[in-house]
Structure formats: structure tokens, C-alpha cells
CSV table of C-alpha atoms in Angstrom, one decimal:
chain,number,residue,atom,x,y,z
Z,1,MET,CA,-8.8,-31.0,23.0
Z,2,ARG,CA,-7.4,-28.1,25.0
Z,3,ARG,CA,-10.1,-26.0,26.6
Z,4,SER,CA,-10.2,-22.3,26.0
Z,5,ARG,CA,-8.3,-20.2,28.6
Z,6,ALA,CA,-11.6,-18.5,29.5
Z,7,SER,CA,-13.3,-21.8,30.2
Z,8,LEU,CA,-10.3,-23.1,32.2
Z,9,THR,CA,-10.2,-19.9,34.3
Z,10,ARG,CA,-13.9,-20.1,35.0
Z,11,LEU,CA,-13.8,-23.8,35.9
Z,12,THR,CA,-10.9,-23.4,38.2
Z,13,HIS,CA,-12.6,-20.5,40.0
Z,14,VAL,CA,-15.8,-22.4,40.4
Z,15,ALA,CA,-14.0,-25.5,41.7
Z,16,ALA,CA,-11.9,-23.6,44.2
Z,17,THR,CA,-14.8,-21.5,45.5
Z,18,GLY,CA,-17.0,-24.6,45.9
Z,19,ALA,CA,-14.3,-26.5,47.8
Z,20,LEU,CA,-13.7,-23.6,50.1
Z,21,ALA,CA,-17.4,-23.4,50.9
Z,22,LEU,CA,-17.6,-27.1,51.7
Z,23,ALA,CA,-14.5,-27.0,53.9
Z,24,LEU,CA,-15.7,-24.1,56.0
Z,25,GLY,CA,-19.3,-25.1,56.0
Z,26,VAL,CA,-20.3,-21.4,55.6
Z,27,THR,CA,-21.8,-19.2,52.9
Z,28,LEU,CA,-19.3,-16.9,51.2
Z,29,LEU,CA,-20.6,-13.4,51.8
Z,30,ALA,CA,-20.0,-10.6,49.4
Z,31,GLY,CA,-19.0,-8.3,52.2
Z,32,ASN,CA,-16.3,-10.7,53.5
Z,33,SER,CA,-13.2,-9.1,52.1
Z,34,GLY,CA,-11.0,-12.0,53.2
Z,35,GLY,CA,-13.1,-14.6,51.3
Z,36,ALA,CA,-13.2,-15.6,47.6
Z,37,HIS,CA,-15.7,-12.9,46.8
Z,38,GLY,CA,-13.5,-10.3,48.3
Z,39,GLU,CA,-10.6,-11.6,46.3
Z,40,ALA,CA,-12.7,-11.6,43.1
Z,41,ARG,CA,-13.8,-8.0,43.9
Z,42,GLY,CA,-10.1,-7.1,44.3
Z,43,GLU,CA,-9.3,-8.7,40.9
Z,44,ALA,CA,-12.2,-6.8,39.3
Z,45,ALA,CA,-11.0,-3.5,40.8
Z,46,ALA,CA,-7.5,-4.1,39.6
Z,47,ALA,CA,-8.7,-4.9,36.1
Z,48,ALA,CA,-11.0,-1.8,36.0
Z,49,HIS,CA,-8.1,0.4,37.1
Z,50,GLY,CA,-5.6,-1.2,34.7
Z,51,ARG,CA,-3.1,-2.2,37.3
Z,52,PRO,CA,-1.7,-5.7,38.1
Z,53,SER,CA,-3.7,-7.6,40.6
Z,54,GLN,CA,-2.4,-9.3,43.8
Z,55,SER,CA,-2.5,-12.7,42.0
Z,56,GLY,CA,-0.2,-11.2,39.3
Z,57,GLN,CA,-2.9,-10.9,36.6
Z,58,HIS,CA,-2.3,-8.1,34.2
Z,59,TRP,CA,-3.4,-6.6,30.9
Z,60,VAL,CA,-1.7,-8.1,27.8
Z,61,HIS,CA,-2.4,-7.0,24.2
Z,62,SER,CA,-3.8,-9.9,22.2
Z,63,TRP,CA,-4.2,-8.2,18.9
Z,64,THR,CA,-2.9,-5.0,17.3
Z,65,ALA,CA,-2.9,-3.2,14.0
Z,66,MET,CA,-0.4,-0.5,13.3
Z,67,PRO,CA,-2.2,2.9,12.9
Z,68,GLN,CA,-1.7,4.6,9.5
Z,69,LEU,CA,-3.0,7.7,7.7
Z,70,THR,CA,-5.5,6.3,5.1
Z,71,GLU,CA,-4.4,6.9,1.5
Z,72,PRO,CA,-7.2,8.2,-0.9
Z,73,HIS,CA,-7.5,4.8,-2.6
Z,74,ASN,CA,-7.9,3.0,0.7
Z,75,MET,CA,-10.7,5.3,2.1
Z,76,PRO,CA,-14.1,3.7,2.8
Z,77,PRO,CA,-15.9,3.1,-0.5
Z,78,PRO,CA,-18.8,5.3,-1.6
Z,79,PRO,CA,-21.1,6.5,-0.1
Z,80,PHE,CA,-19.1,6.3,3.2
Z,81,THR,CA,-16.5,8.9,2.2
Z,82,GLY,CA,-17.9,12.3,1.4
Z,83,SER,CA,-16.3,15.5,0.2
Z,84,ASP,CA,-15.3,16.7,3.7
Z,85,ALA,CA,-16.3,13.9,6.1
Z,86,VAL,CA,-16.1,10.1,6.4
Z,87,LEU,CA,-18.3,7.4,8.0
Z,88,VAL,CA,-21.2,9.7,8.7
Z,89,ASP,CA,-24.3,7.7,10.0
Z,90,THR,CA,-22.3,4.5,9.4
Z,91,THR,CA,-22.2,1.1,11.1
Z,92,LEU,CA,-18.8,-0.4,10.7
Z,93,ARG,CA,-18.4,-4.1,11.5
Z,94,GLN,CA,-14.9,-5.6,11.7
Z,95,THR,CA,-13.4,-8.9,12.7
Z,96,VAL,CA,-9.9,-9.4,14.2
Z,97,HIS,CA,-7.9,-12.6,15.0
Z,98,VAL,CA,-6.8,-12.5,18.6
Z,99,SER,CA,-3.9,-14.6,20.0
Z,100,THR,CA,-4.5,-15.3,23.7
Z,101,GLY,CA,-8.0,-15.4,25.3
Z,102,GLY,CA,-9.6,-14.8,28.6
Z,103,GLU,CA,-12.8,-13.6,30.4
Z,104,ARG,CA,-12.2,-9.8,30.3
Z,105,ILE,CA,-11.2,-7.8,27.4
Z,106,ARG,CA,-10.9,-4.1,26.5
Z,107,LEU,CA,-10.6,-2.3,23.1
Z,108,ARG,CA,-8.4,0.5,21.9
Z,109,PHE,CA,-9.4,3.0,19.2
Z,110,SER,CA,-7.0,5.4,17.5
Z,111,ASN,CA,-7.3,8.8,16.1
Z,112,ALA,CA,-3.5,9.1,15.6
Z,113,PHE,CA,-3.7,10.7,12.2
Z,114,GLY,CA,-7.0,12.5,12.5
Z,115,ASP,CA,-6.9,16.3,12.4
Z,116,THR,CA,-10.4,16.6,14.0
Z,117,PRO,CA,-11.9,14.9,17.0
Z,118,LEU,CA,-13.4,11.4,16.3
Z,119,PRO,CA,-16.9,10.9,17.9
Z,120,LEU,CA,-17.8,7.2,18.5
Z,121,THR,CA,-21.5,6.9,19.1
Z,122,SER,CA,-21.7,3.3,20.2
Z,123,VAL,CA,-19.6,0.1,20.1
Z,124,LEU,CA,-20.4,-3.6,20.7
Z,125,VAL,CA,-18.4,-6.8,20.7
Z,126,ALA,CA,-19.6,-10.2,19.6
Z,127,LEU,CA,-18.6,-13.5,18.3
Z,128,PRO,CA,-18.6,-13.8,14.5
Z,129,ALA,CA,-21.0,-16.2,12.9
Z,130,GLY,CA,-19.3,-19.6,12.8
Z,131,GLY,CA,-16.2,-18.1,14.4
Z,132,GLN,CA,-15.1,-17.0,10.9
Z,133,ALA,CA,-13.0,-14.0,9.9
Z,134,GLY,CA,-14.4,-11.4,7.6
Z,135,VAL,CA,-18.1,-12.2,8.0
Z,136,SER,CA,-20.8,-9.6,8.5
Z,137,ALA,CA,-23.0,-11.8,10.8
Z,138,ILE,CA,-22.6,-12.4,14.5
Z,139,GLU,CA,-23.6,-15.3,16.8
Z,140,PRO,CA,-27.0,-14.8,18.3
Z,141,GLY,CA,-26.9,-13.7,22.0
Z,142,SER,CA,-23.1,-13.0,21.9
Z,143,SER,CA,-23.2,-9.2,21.7
Z,144,ARG,CA,-22.0,-7.1,24.6
Z,145,ALA,CA,-22.0,-3.3,24.9
Z,146,VAL,CA,-18.7,-1.4,25.2
Z,147,THR,CA,-18.4,1.6,27.5
Z,148,PHE,CA,-15.9,4.3,28.2
Z,149,ASN,CA,-16.0,5.4,31.8
Z,150,GLY,CA,-19.5,4.0,32.0
Z,151,GLU,CA,-20.7,5.8,28.9
Z,152,ARG,CA,-21.7,4.3,25.5
Z,153,SER,CA,-20.2,7.3,23.6
Z,154,ILE,CA,-16.8,8.9,23.6
Z,155,THR,CA,-14.9,11.4,21.4
Z,156,VAL,CA,-11.3,10.6,20.6
Z,157,PRO,CA,-9.2,13.7,20.7
Z,158,VAL,CA,-6.9,14.6,17.7
Z,159,GLY,CA,-3.8,12.4,17.7
Z,160,ALA,CA,-5.0,10.3,20.7
Z,161,GLN,CA,-6.3,6.9,21.5
Z,162,VAL,CA,-9.0,5.7,23.9
Z,163,VAL,CA,-9.2,2.5,25.9
Z,164,SER,CA,-12.6,1.0,26.8
Z,165,ASP,CA,-13.8,-0.1,30.1
Z,166,PRO,CA,-13.2,-3.9,30.8
Z,167,ILE,CA,-15.8,-6.0,29.1
Z,168,THR,CA,-16.9,-9.4,30.6
Z,169,PHE,CA,-16.6,-11.6,27.5
Z,170,ASP,CA,-15.4,-15.2,27.0
Z,171,LEU,CA,-12.7,-15.1,24.3
Z,172,ASP,CA,-10.9,-18.2,23.2
Z,173,ASP,CA,-7.3,-18.4,22.2
Z,174,ALA,CA,-6.6,-17.9,18.5
Z,175,SER,CA,-10.2,-17.0,17.8
Z,176,ASN,CA,-12.0,-14.3,15.9
Z,177,LEU,CA,-13.7,-11.3,17.5
Z,178,THR,CA,-16.3,-9.0,16.0
Z,179,VAL,CA,-16.3,-5.3,16.8
Z,180,THR,CA,-19.2,-3.2,15.6
Z,181,THR,CA,-19.0,0.6,15.7
Z,182,TYR,CA,-21.6,3.2,14.9
Z,183,LEU,CA,-20.6,6.8,14.1
Z,184,ALA,CA,-23.7,9.1,14.0
Z,185,ASP,CA,-21.7,12.2,12.9
Z,186,GLY,CA,-18.7,10.4,11.4
Z,187,GLN,CA,-15.4,12.2,11.4
Z,188,PRO,CA,-15.5,15.7,9.9
Z,189,SER,CA,-12.3,15.3,7.9
Z,190,LEU,CA,-10.7,13.0,5.4
Z,191,ASN,CA,-7.7,12.3,7.6
Z,192,LEU,CA,-8.8,8.9,8.8
Z,193,THR,CA,-6.7,6.5,10.9
Z,194,SER,CA,-6.8,2.9,9.6
Z,195,HIS,CA,-4.8,-0.2,8.8
Z,196,PRO,CA,-5.2,-0.8,5.1
Z,197,GLY,CA,-3.4,-4.1,4.9
Z,198,SER,CA,-6.0,-6.0,7.0
Z,199,ARG,CA,-6.2,-9.0,4.8
Z,200,THR,CA,-9.6,-9.2,6.4
Z,201,THR,CA,-13.0,-8.1,5.2
Z,202,SER,CA,-14.9,-5.4,7.1
Z,203,HIS,CA,-18.5,-4.3,6.4
Z,204,LEU,CA,-20.2,-0.9,6.2
Z,205,LEU,CA,-23.9,-0.1,6.3
Z,206,ALA,CA,-25.7,3.2,6.5
Z,207,GLY,CA,-27.7,3.8,9.7
Z,208,GLU,CA,-27.4,2.4,13.3
Z,209,HIS,CA,-27.2,-1.4,13.2
Z,210,THR,CA,-24.7,-2.3,15.9
Z,211,ASP,CA,-26.8,-5.0,17.5
Z,212,ALA,CA,-28.1,-6.5,14.2
Z,213,GLN,CA,-27.4,-10.2,13.8
Z,214,ASN,CA,-26.9,-9.8,10.1
Z,215,LEU,CA,-25.8,-6.7,8.1
Z,216,ALA,CA,-27.8,-7.4,5.0
Z,217,GLY,CA,-26.8,-5.2,2.1
Z,218,ALA,CA,-23.5,-4.1,3.8
Z,219,THR,CA,-20.6,-2.9,1.6
Z,220,PRO,CA,-17.4,-5.0,2.1
Z,221,SER,CA,-14.0,-3.4,2.4
Z,222,ASP,CA,-10.7,-5.2,3.0
Z,223,HIS,CA,-9.4,-2.7,5.4
Z,224,TRP,CA,-9.5,-2.0,9.2
Z,225,TYR,CA,-10.6,1.4,10.4
Z,226,LEU,CA,-10.1,3.1,13.8
Z,227,LEU,CA,-9.6,0.0,15.8
Z,228,SER,CA,-6.0,-0.5,16.9
Z,229,GLY,CA,-5.9,-3.0,19.8
Z,230,VAL,CA,-7.6,-5.7,21.9
Z,231,GLU,CA,-6.2,-6.4,25.4
Z,232,VAL,CA,-7.0,-9.4,27.6
Z,233,TRP,CA,-6.9,-9.6,31.4
Z,234,SER,CA,-4.4,-12.4,31.6
Z,235,SER,CA,-2.6,-14.7,34.0
Z,236,ARG,CA,1.0,-14.0,35.2
Z,237,GLN,CA,2.2,-16.6,32.7
Z,238,THR,CA,1.0,-14.6,29.7
Z,239,ALA,CA,3.3,-12.3,27.8
Z,240,ALA,CA,3.4,-10.8,24.3
Z,241,LEU,CA,5.7,-10.9,21.4
Z,242,ALA,CA,5.7,-7.7,19.2
Z,243,ILE,CA,6.9,-7.8,15.6
Z,244,LEU,CA,8.1,-4.7,13.8
Z,245,GLY,CA,7.9,-5.3,10.0
Z,246,ASP,CA,6.8,-4.2,6.6
Z,247,SER,CA,4.5,-5.9,4.0
Z,248,LEU,CA,6.3,-9.3,4.5
Z,249,THR,CA,4.9,-9.3,8.0
Z,250,ASP,CA,1.7,-7.4,7.2
Z,251,GLY,CA,1.0,-10.4,5.0
Z,252,ARG,CA,1.0,-9.3,1.3
Z,253,GLY,CA,0.5,-12.5,-0.6
Z,254,SER,CA,-1.4,-14.2,2.2
Z,255,THR,CA,-5.0,-15.3,1.9
Z,256,THR,CA,-7.8,-12.7,2.6
Z,257,ASN,CA,-9.7,-13.9,5.7
Z,258,GLY,CA,-7.3,-16.8,5.9
Z,259,ASN,CA,-5.1,-15.5,8.8
Z,260,ASN,CA,-2.0,-17.2,7.3
Z,261,ARG,CA,0.6,-14.5,7.5
Z,262,TRP,CA,3.8,-15.8,9.1
Z,263,PRO,CA,2.9,-14.3,12.5
Z,264,ASP,CA,-0.4,-16.1,12.4
Z,265,GLN,CA,1.3,-19.4,11.5
Z,266,LEU,CA,3.8,-18.8,14.3
Z,267,LEU,CA,0.9,-18.3,16.7
Z,268,THR,CA,-0.4,-21.7,15.7
Z,269,ARG,CA,3.0,-23.3,16.5
Z,270,LEU,CA,3.1,-21.5,19.9
Z,271,GLN,CA,-0.5,-22.6,20.7
Z,272,ASP,CA,0.4,-26.2,20.0
Z,273,GLU,CA,2.9,-26.3,22.8
Z,274,ASP,CA,2.0,-26.2,26.4
Z,275,ALA,CA,5.1,-24.1,27.3
Z,276,THR,CA,4.2,-21.3,24.9
Z,277,GLU,CA,0.4,-21.4,24.7
Z,278,ASN,CA,0.3,-18.2,26.8
Z,279,VAL,CA,2.3,-16.1,24.3
Z,280,ALA,CA,0.4,-13.4,22.5
Z,281,VAL,CA,1.6,-12.3,19.0
Z,282,LEU,CA,1.3,-8.7,18.1
Z,283,ASN,CA,1.7,-7.9,14.4
Z,284,GLN,CA,3.0,-4.3,14.2
Z,285,ALA,CA,3.7,-4.2,10.5
Z,286,ALA,CA,2.6,-2.2,7.5
Z,287,GLY,CA,3.2,-2.5,3.8
Z,288,GLY,CA,5.9,-0.1,2.5
Z,289,ASN,CA,7.1,0.8,6.0
Z,290,ARG,CA,10.8,1.7,6.5
Z,291,VAL,CA,13.2,1.9,9.4
Z,292,LEU,CA,14.8,5.2,8.7
Z,293,ASN,CA,12.3,7.4,6.8
Z,294,ASP,CA,8.6,7.8,6.8
Z,295,GLY,CA,6.7,6.1,4.0
Z,296,LEU,CA,3.5,4.2,4.5
Z,297,GLY,CA,3.3,5.0,8.1
Z,298,PRO,CA,5.9,6.5,10.4
Z,299,ASN,CA,9.5,5.1,10.4
Z,300,VAL,CA,10.3,2.4,12.9
Z,301,LEU,CA,12.5,4.7,15.0
Z,302,ALA,CA,9.6,7.1,15.3
Z,303,ARG,CA,6.9,4.5,16.0
Z,304,MET,CA,8.7,2.2,18.3
Z,305,ASP,CA,7.4,3.9,21.5
Z,306,ARG,CA,3.8,3.8,20.2
Z,307,ASP,CA,3.9,0.4,18.7
Z,308,VAL,CA,6.0,-1.6,21.1
Z,309,LEU,CA,7.1,0.1,24.3
Z,310,ALA,CA,3.6,1.5,25.1
Z,311,HIS,CA,1.9,-1.9,24.7
Z,312,SER,CA,0.9,-4.0,27.6
Z,313,GLY,CA,2.7,-7.2,28.4
Z,314,VAL,CA,5.5,-7.2,25.8
Z,315,ASP,CA,8.5,-9.4,26.7
Z,316,TRP,CA,9.9,-10.0,23.3
Z,317,LEU,CA,10.5,-8.1,20.0
Z,318,ILE,CA,11.2,-9.5,16.5
Z,319,LEU,CA,12.8,-6.9,14.2
Z,320,PHE,CA,12.2,-7.9,10.6
Z,321,GLU,CA,12.5,-4.7,8.5
Z,322,GLY,CA,14.9,-2.8,6.3
Z,323,VAL,CA,14.3,-4.1,2.8
Z,324,ASN,CA,12.3,-1.0,1.8
Z,325,ASP,CA,15.0,1.3,3.0
Z,326,ILE,CA,17.5,-0.5,0.7
Z,327,GLY,CA,15.0,-0.7,-2.1
Z,328,THR,CA,14.1,3.0,-2.1
Z,329,ALA,CA,17.6,4.3,-1.7
Z,330,GLU,CA,19.5,5.3,-4.9
Z,331,ALA,CA,21.1,2.3,-6.6
Z,332,THR,CA,24.7,3.6,-6.3
Z,333,GLU,CA,27.6,2.2,-4.4
Z,334,ALA,CA,27.8,5.3,-2.1
Z,335,ALA,CA,24.1,5.5,-1.4
Z,336,GLN,CA,23.8,1.8,-0.6
Z,337,ARG,CA,26.9,1.8,1.6
Z,338,GLN,CA,25.3,4.6,3.5
Z,339,VAL,CA,21.9,3.0,3.9
Z,340,ALA,CA,23.5,-0.2,5.1
Z,341,GLN,CA,25.4,1.7,7.8
Z,342,ASP,CA,22.4,3.7,8.8
Z,343,LEU,CA,20.3,0.6,9.2
Z,344,ILE,CA,22.9,-1.0,11.4
Z,345,THR,CA,23.0,2.1,13.5
Z,346,ALA,CA,19.2,2.1,13.7
Z,347,PHE,CA,19.1,-1.5,14.7
Z,348,ASP,CA,21.6,-0.8,17.5
Z,349,GLN,CA,19.3,2.0,18.7
Z,350,ILE,CA,16.2,-0.2,18.7
Z,351,ILE,CA,18.0,-2.9,20.7
Z,352,THR,CA,19.2,-0.3,23.2
Z,353,ARG,CA,15.8,1.2,23.7
Z,354,ALA,CA,14.0,-2.2,24.0
Z,355,HIS,CA,16.6,-3.5,26.5
Z,356,ALA,CA,16.0,-0.5,28.6
Z,357,HIS,CA,12.4,-1.9,29.0
Z,358,ASP,CA,13.7,-5.4,29.7
Z,359,ILE,CA,12.4,-6.6,26.3
Z,360,LYS,CA,14.5,-9.2,24.4
Z,361,VAL,CA,15.2,-8.4,20.8
Z,362,TYR,CA,15.4,-11.1,18.1
Z,363,GLY,CA,16.8,-9.9,14.7
Z,364,ALA,CA,15.6,-11.5,11.5
Z,365,THR,CA,17.8,-11.4,8.4
Z,366,LEU,CA,16.5,-9.6,5.3
Z,367,LEU,CA,15.1,-11.7,2.4
Z,368,PRO,CA,16.6,-11.7,-1.1
Z,369,PHE,CA,14.9,-9.7,-3.8
Z,370,GLY,CA,16.7,-10.8,-7.0
Z,371,GLY,CA,14.2,-10.4,-9.9
Z,372,ALA,CA,12.0,-7.9,-8.1
Z,373,ASP,CA,11.7,-4.2,-8.8
Z,374,TYR,CA,14.3,-3.5,-6.1
Z,375,ASP,CA,16.9,-5.5,-8.0
Z,376,ASP,CA,19.5,-3.3,-9.7
Z,377,PRO,CA,21.9,-4.2,-12.5
Z,378,GLY,CA,25.0,-3.2,-10.5
Z,379,GLY,CA,24.1,-5.3,-7.5
Z,380,TYR,CA,24.6,-2.5,-5.1
Z,381,ARG,CA,21.3,-3.1,-3.2
Z,382,GLU,CA,22.2,-6.8,-2.8
Z,383,GLN,CA,25.6,-5.8,-1.4
Z,384,ALA,CA,23.8,-3.6,1.1
Z,385,ARG,CA,21.4,-6.4,2.1
Z,386,THR,CA,24.4,-8.8,2.5
Z,387,THR,CA,26.2,-6.2,4.7
Z,388,VAL,CA,23.2,-5.7,7.0
Z,389,ASN,CA,22.6,-9.5,7.2
Z,390,GLU,CA,26.2,-10.1,8.1
Z,391,TRP,CA,25.9,-7.6,11.0
Z,392,ILE,CA,22.6,-9.2,12.2
Z,393,ARG,CA,24.2,-12.6,12.2
Z,394,THR,CA,27.6,-11.8,13.7
Z,395,SER,CA,27.4,-8.6,15.8
Z,396,GLY,CA,26.2,-10.3,18.9
Z,397,ARG,CA,23.8,-7.3,19.6
Z,398,PHE,CA,20.6,-9.3,19.2
Z,399,ASP,CA,19.5,-11.7,21.9
Z,400,GLU,CA,18.9,-14.2,19.1
Z,401,VAL,CA,19.1,-14.3,15.3
Z,402,LEU,CA,16.3,-15.6,13.1
Z,403,ASP,CA,17.8,-16.5,9.7
Z,404,PHE,CA,14.8,-15.9,7.5
Z,405,ASP,CA,17.1,-15.4,4.5
Z,406,ALA,CA,18.4,-18.9,4.8
Z,407,ALA,CA,14.9,-20.3,5.2
Z,408,VAL,CA,13.5,-19.1,1.9
Z,409,ARG,CA,16.4,-18.3,-0.5
Z,410,ASP,CA,17.2,-20.5,-3.5
Z,411,PRO,CA,20.4,-22.4,-2.7
Z,412,ALA,CA,21.3,-22.4,-6.3
Z,413,GLN,CA,20.8,-18.6,-6.6
Z,414,PRO,CA,21.1,-17.1,-3.1
Z,415,ASP,CA,20.1,-13.6,-4.2
Z,416,GLN,CA,16.6,-14.9,-5.1
Z,417,LEU,CA,13.7,-16.5,-3.3
Z,418,LEU,CA,12.8,-20.1,-4.0
Z,419,PRO,CA,10.4,-19.9,-7.0
Z,420,THR,CA,7.8,-22.0,-5.1
Z,421,LEU,CA,7.7,-19.7,-2.1
Z,422,HIS,CA,7.0,-16.2,-3.6
Z,423,ASP,CA,3.7,-14.7,-4.8
Z,424,GLY,CA,4.9,-13.9,-8.3
Z,425,ASP,CA,6.8,-10.6,-7.7
Z,426,TRP,CA,10.1,-12.2,-6.3
Z,427,LEU,CA,9.7,-10.0,-3.2
Z,428,HIS,CA,6.6,-11.2,-1.3
Z,429,LEU,CA,5.9,-14.7,-0.1
Z,430,ASN,CA,2.9,-16.9,-0.6
Z,431,PRO,CA,1.3,-18.8,2.4
Z,432,GLN,CA,3.7,-21.6,2.0
Z,433,GLY,CA,6.6,-19.2,2.1
Z,434,TYR,CA,5.2,-17.5,5.2
Z,435,GLY,CA,5.0,-21.0,6.7
Z,436,GLU,CA,8.7,-21.4,6.2
Z,437,LEU,CA,9.4,-18.1,8.1
Z,438,ALA,CA,7.2,-19.3,11.0
Z,439,ALA,CA,9.0,-22.6,11.0
Z,440,ALA,CA,12.3,-20.9,11.3
Z,441,VAL,CA,11.4,-19.3,14.6
Z,442,PRO,CA,12.4,-21.6,17.6
Z,443,THR,CA,9.4,-21.7,20.0
Z,444,ASP,CA,11.6,-22.1,23.0
Z,445,LEU,CA,12.6,-18.5,22.7
Z,446,PHE,CA,9.2,-17.6,24.1
Z,447,VAL,CA,9.0,-19.8,27.2
Z,448,THR,CA,7.6,-17.3,29.8
Z,449,GLY,CA,9.7,-16.7,32.8
Z,450,ARG,CA,9.5,-13.0,33.4
Z,451,HIS,CA,6.6,-10.6,33.0
Z,452,HIS,CA,6.0,-6.9,33.0
Z,453,ARG,CA,3.8,-5.2,35.6
Z,454,ARG,CA,2.6,-2.3,33.5
């Protein structure tokens, strides 16, 4: 069985330090800047200041959630949403599924859509009970305090995000992490930043219970709030894959607390191969999202800087989005011809902007939606989808093409999904269908050979 990256790093460091001490026959002094302790101190300083270390270690995002403005029906359940404030005197416990692990992590909290400052009173990280997603209990003794410039509390300005200090915490690859946040004053507004499509259960309880092993009587809610990223201090071989997508990537139709969206299943494939076990997978998708126009969340052209270019360690980008642009445009020949051309232009822009940051871009073809609400009698939307897919496949602009369309369409009726692969609406996939998308991605596209030094 492969050891966790945190365990391997620790064992390697201990072995190397011990061997050096025996060879020299001396005690390694903390004040000796040329010795192992001095190097370790240099590594810690580099991590603390967010810069690459001399050994090439750097911060790499291991988990992300695309920030969104919370819709009324996705707000925290009563009594945690009031008439003019939210999460007052509330403990919020959430679990997230990270991709790559390590011994130091840091958290990011977002107030991107808040119109008032967001005061965070205290935050702790821990391992969830049994390593499970969506549980309200934590493993005894695993809790660690989170600080911001050495302080337990911080206020996130309007529209901003904050990054925690590095936290010494052993985090395994492809594991679950618990983050517990207490907000004494809550946010004095109903404009709350969240990610509604968590497919993961969070827990809310009145009062301060951040270090409680169990949150007895907590209220469950299948949404993430405020938390937007987890970074890991990683080796030079570690890099991240970001995915821009809509509900098909966000995982509608997948299993709550099952972590079986197609990016999750792709992560499993990457983890199973030595050459790609250092690849982090960042799911930057949201249900209803569009490339050209705002909808549920900002459009892709507007959010690309925030959700891809500003993230640490990104070497690759998969673009799998556009079906909502086609499906919400008027079902006329002229409107669909225009949206197809506009999507092609937008894809070209995205590629240009990513290449300027030395990020490879892989284009995924759009899935069929025959029989779904987006289907139109005149077939104009299907024509637009076909036009866009033809450009993805043949333009040569993408570094590679992922033919998701071919992976899940019905060969007997190519404008529809295979009946066994969708979740009943002829648009979204079930876990088996998401597995087909993951299987259609060649893992050798992510063999690490170049890395950013952000």
C-alpha cells in the first residue's frame, strides 16, 4: 500500500537527518544555518511567506470550490438565517475532499459576494471521524487551531478573500478534511458567499463548539459556505489541474458524500499511477454556469482570473462548458448560429489567456441533450452544439481534445445520451456516466515536467 505523502516526507526527512548526524558524529544545532535544521528553518520561512523554497517546494491548491452568491433557497436553514444577518453565534463544520496531501496546509475563505465585512471568530481543522465525508464528528486529538498573522480571529473585507497561516497538519492524498468555523457576530447581511452544489453535508449548531468532538443536535445542510480553498506545501513534482465547468462537473446526479463526480473519479485514476500521483484536481464548476453571460455565478470569461490564473500551482486546464449558453439562447437559427460563434471566440480567448501563464488547455466536447429541456423541435441547439464540437475537435487551438461527447452518447442516436448513463433528465449523468468521462481522460496528459513558482 502506498504511504501518504505526509508520511513519506516525514520518514525521508528523519532518515536523512539521522544519517547526516551519524556520518559527522556531531549534534545538529538549531543555530547552524548550514545544517539540516537551518535548511528546515529556511523551508518553514519560505512556507510562511508563501514563496517557493530553495528545494523547489511550493504551495499548490489541493481543493477548491467556486464562490457564488447564495440564492434564497440555498441559505443556511432556520434559525441560522435571520431577517438581516446570517450565521450569528453559529458553529459551522464542513468536510472537503482534498486531492494531494502533505505536512503543511493553509485555508482560504471568501467574501467575494458579501456586501459587508465577514468576521471569522475562530477556525479549527481536524480529521473527520472515520475519514468520512459529510460527518459532524472529528477524530479525537486531531484538531488544530487556524491563525491569520498569528491571530485566531480575522475579518474578511467586502469582496475579498483571506489566506490562513500555514498549519502543521498531516494530510493524506485523496482524503477528507474537516474545517470548523465559529462566527460570533455572523455576517450582518444576507449576501452570503457559498458553493451550493457541494454534494457534501455540512453541519450547523448554535454557540461556540469548534473543538467539540461531536456536534450533537447539529442541523445538516448540503452546501458549503465561506470556505473556498485548501493549499498544501508540496514538492516540486506536484502541480494542479483546474477544471472550468457547469453542473456536469459540479456533480449533479452524483452521490451526496460519495465524492464520485467525474473529477473525483479522475483523481482516483491519477492517484493509482506513480507518474501522476502528484497531480491535484481543482473542481471550479457550478451548476447553471455559462461561458458568455452571468447566471449561477459569474461567466467563465469573468471568473477565469479568480478561479484559475490566481490559483497556486496550476499547470493544466480542462474547459468543459458551453451547454448552458446554448440551452438558454433562443431556439432560432440566427440565435444559435450566433451563440456557437460567440462560444468559439470565447474558447479562443480562454486558450490565449491560459497560454500566457504557461498553462496547457484541454478542450472537452459538449454532451448531447436530446430529450432534455434544452432540446428544441427545430434542432437548432443541436446544430450549435455540433458546430462548437467540430471546432473543438479540428481547430488545433487546444493542446489536447477530450471527446466526452463520444464517450457517453448513444451510437444509435448520437444526439442523446446513453439511457444507462444519465440521471433521468437526459442532461446530467449518474455516477456510472461520470466514470465514463473520467475514463476518457488520458492520464499521461498530466505527467509533471514543469512547474510554476508562484
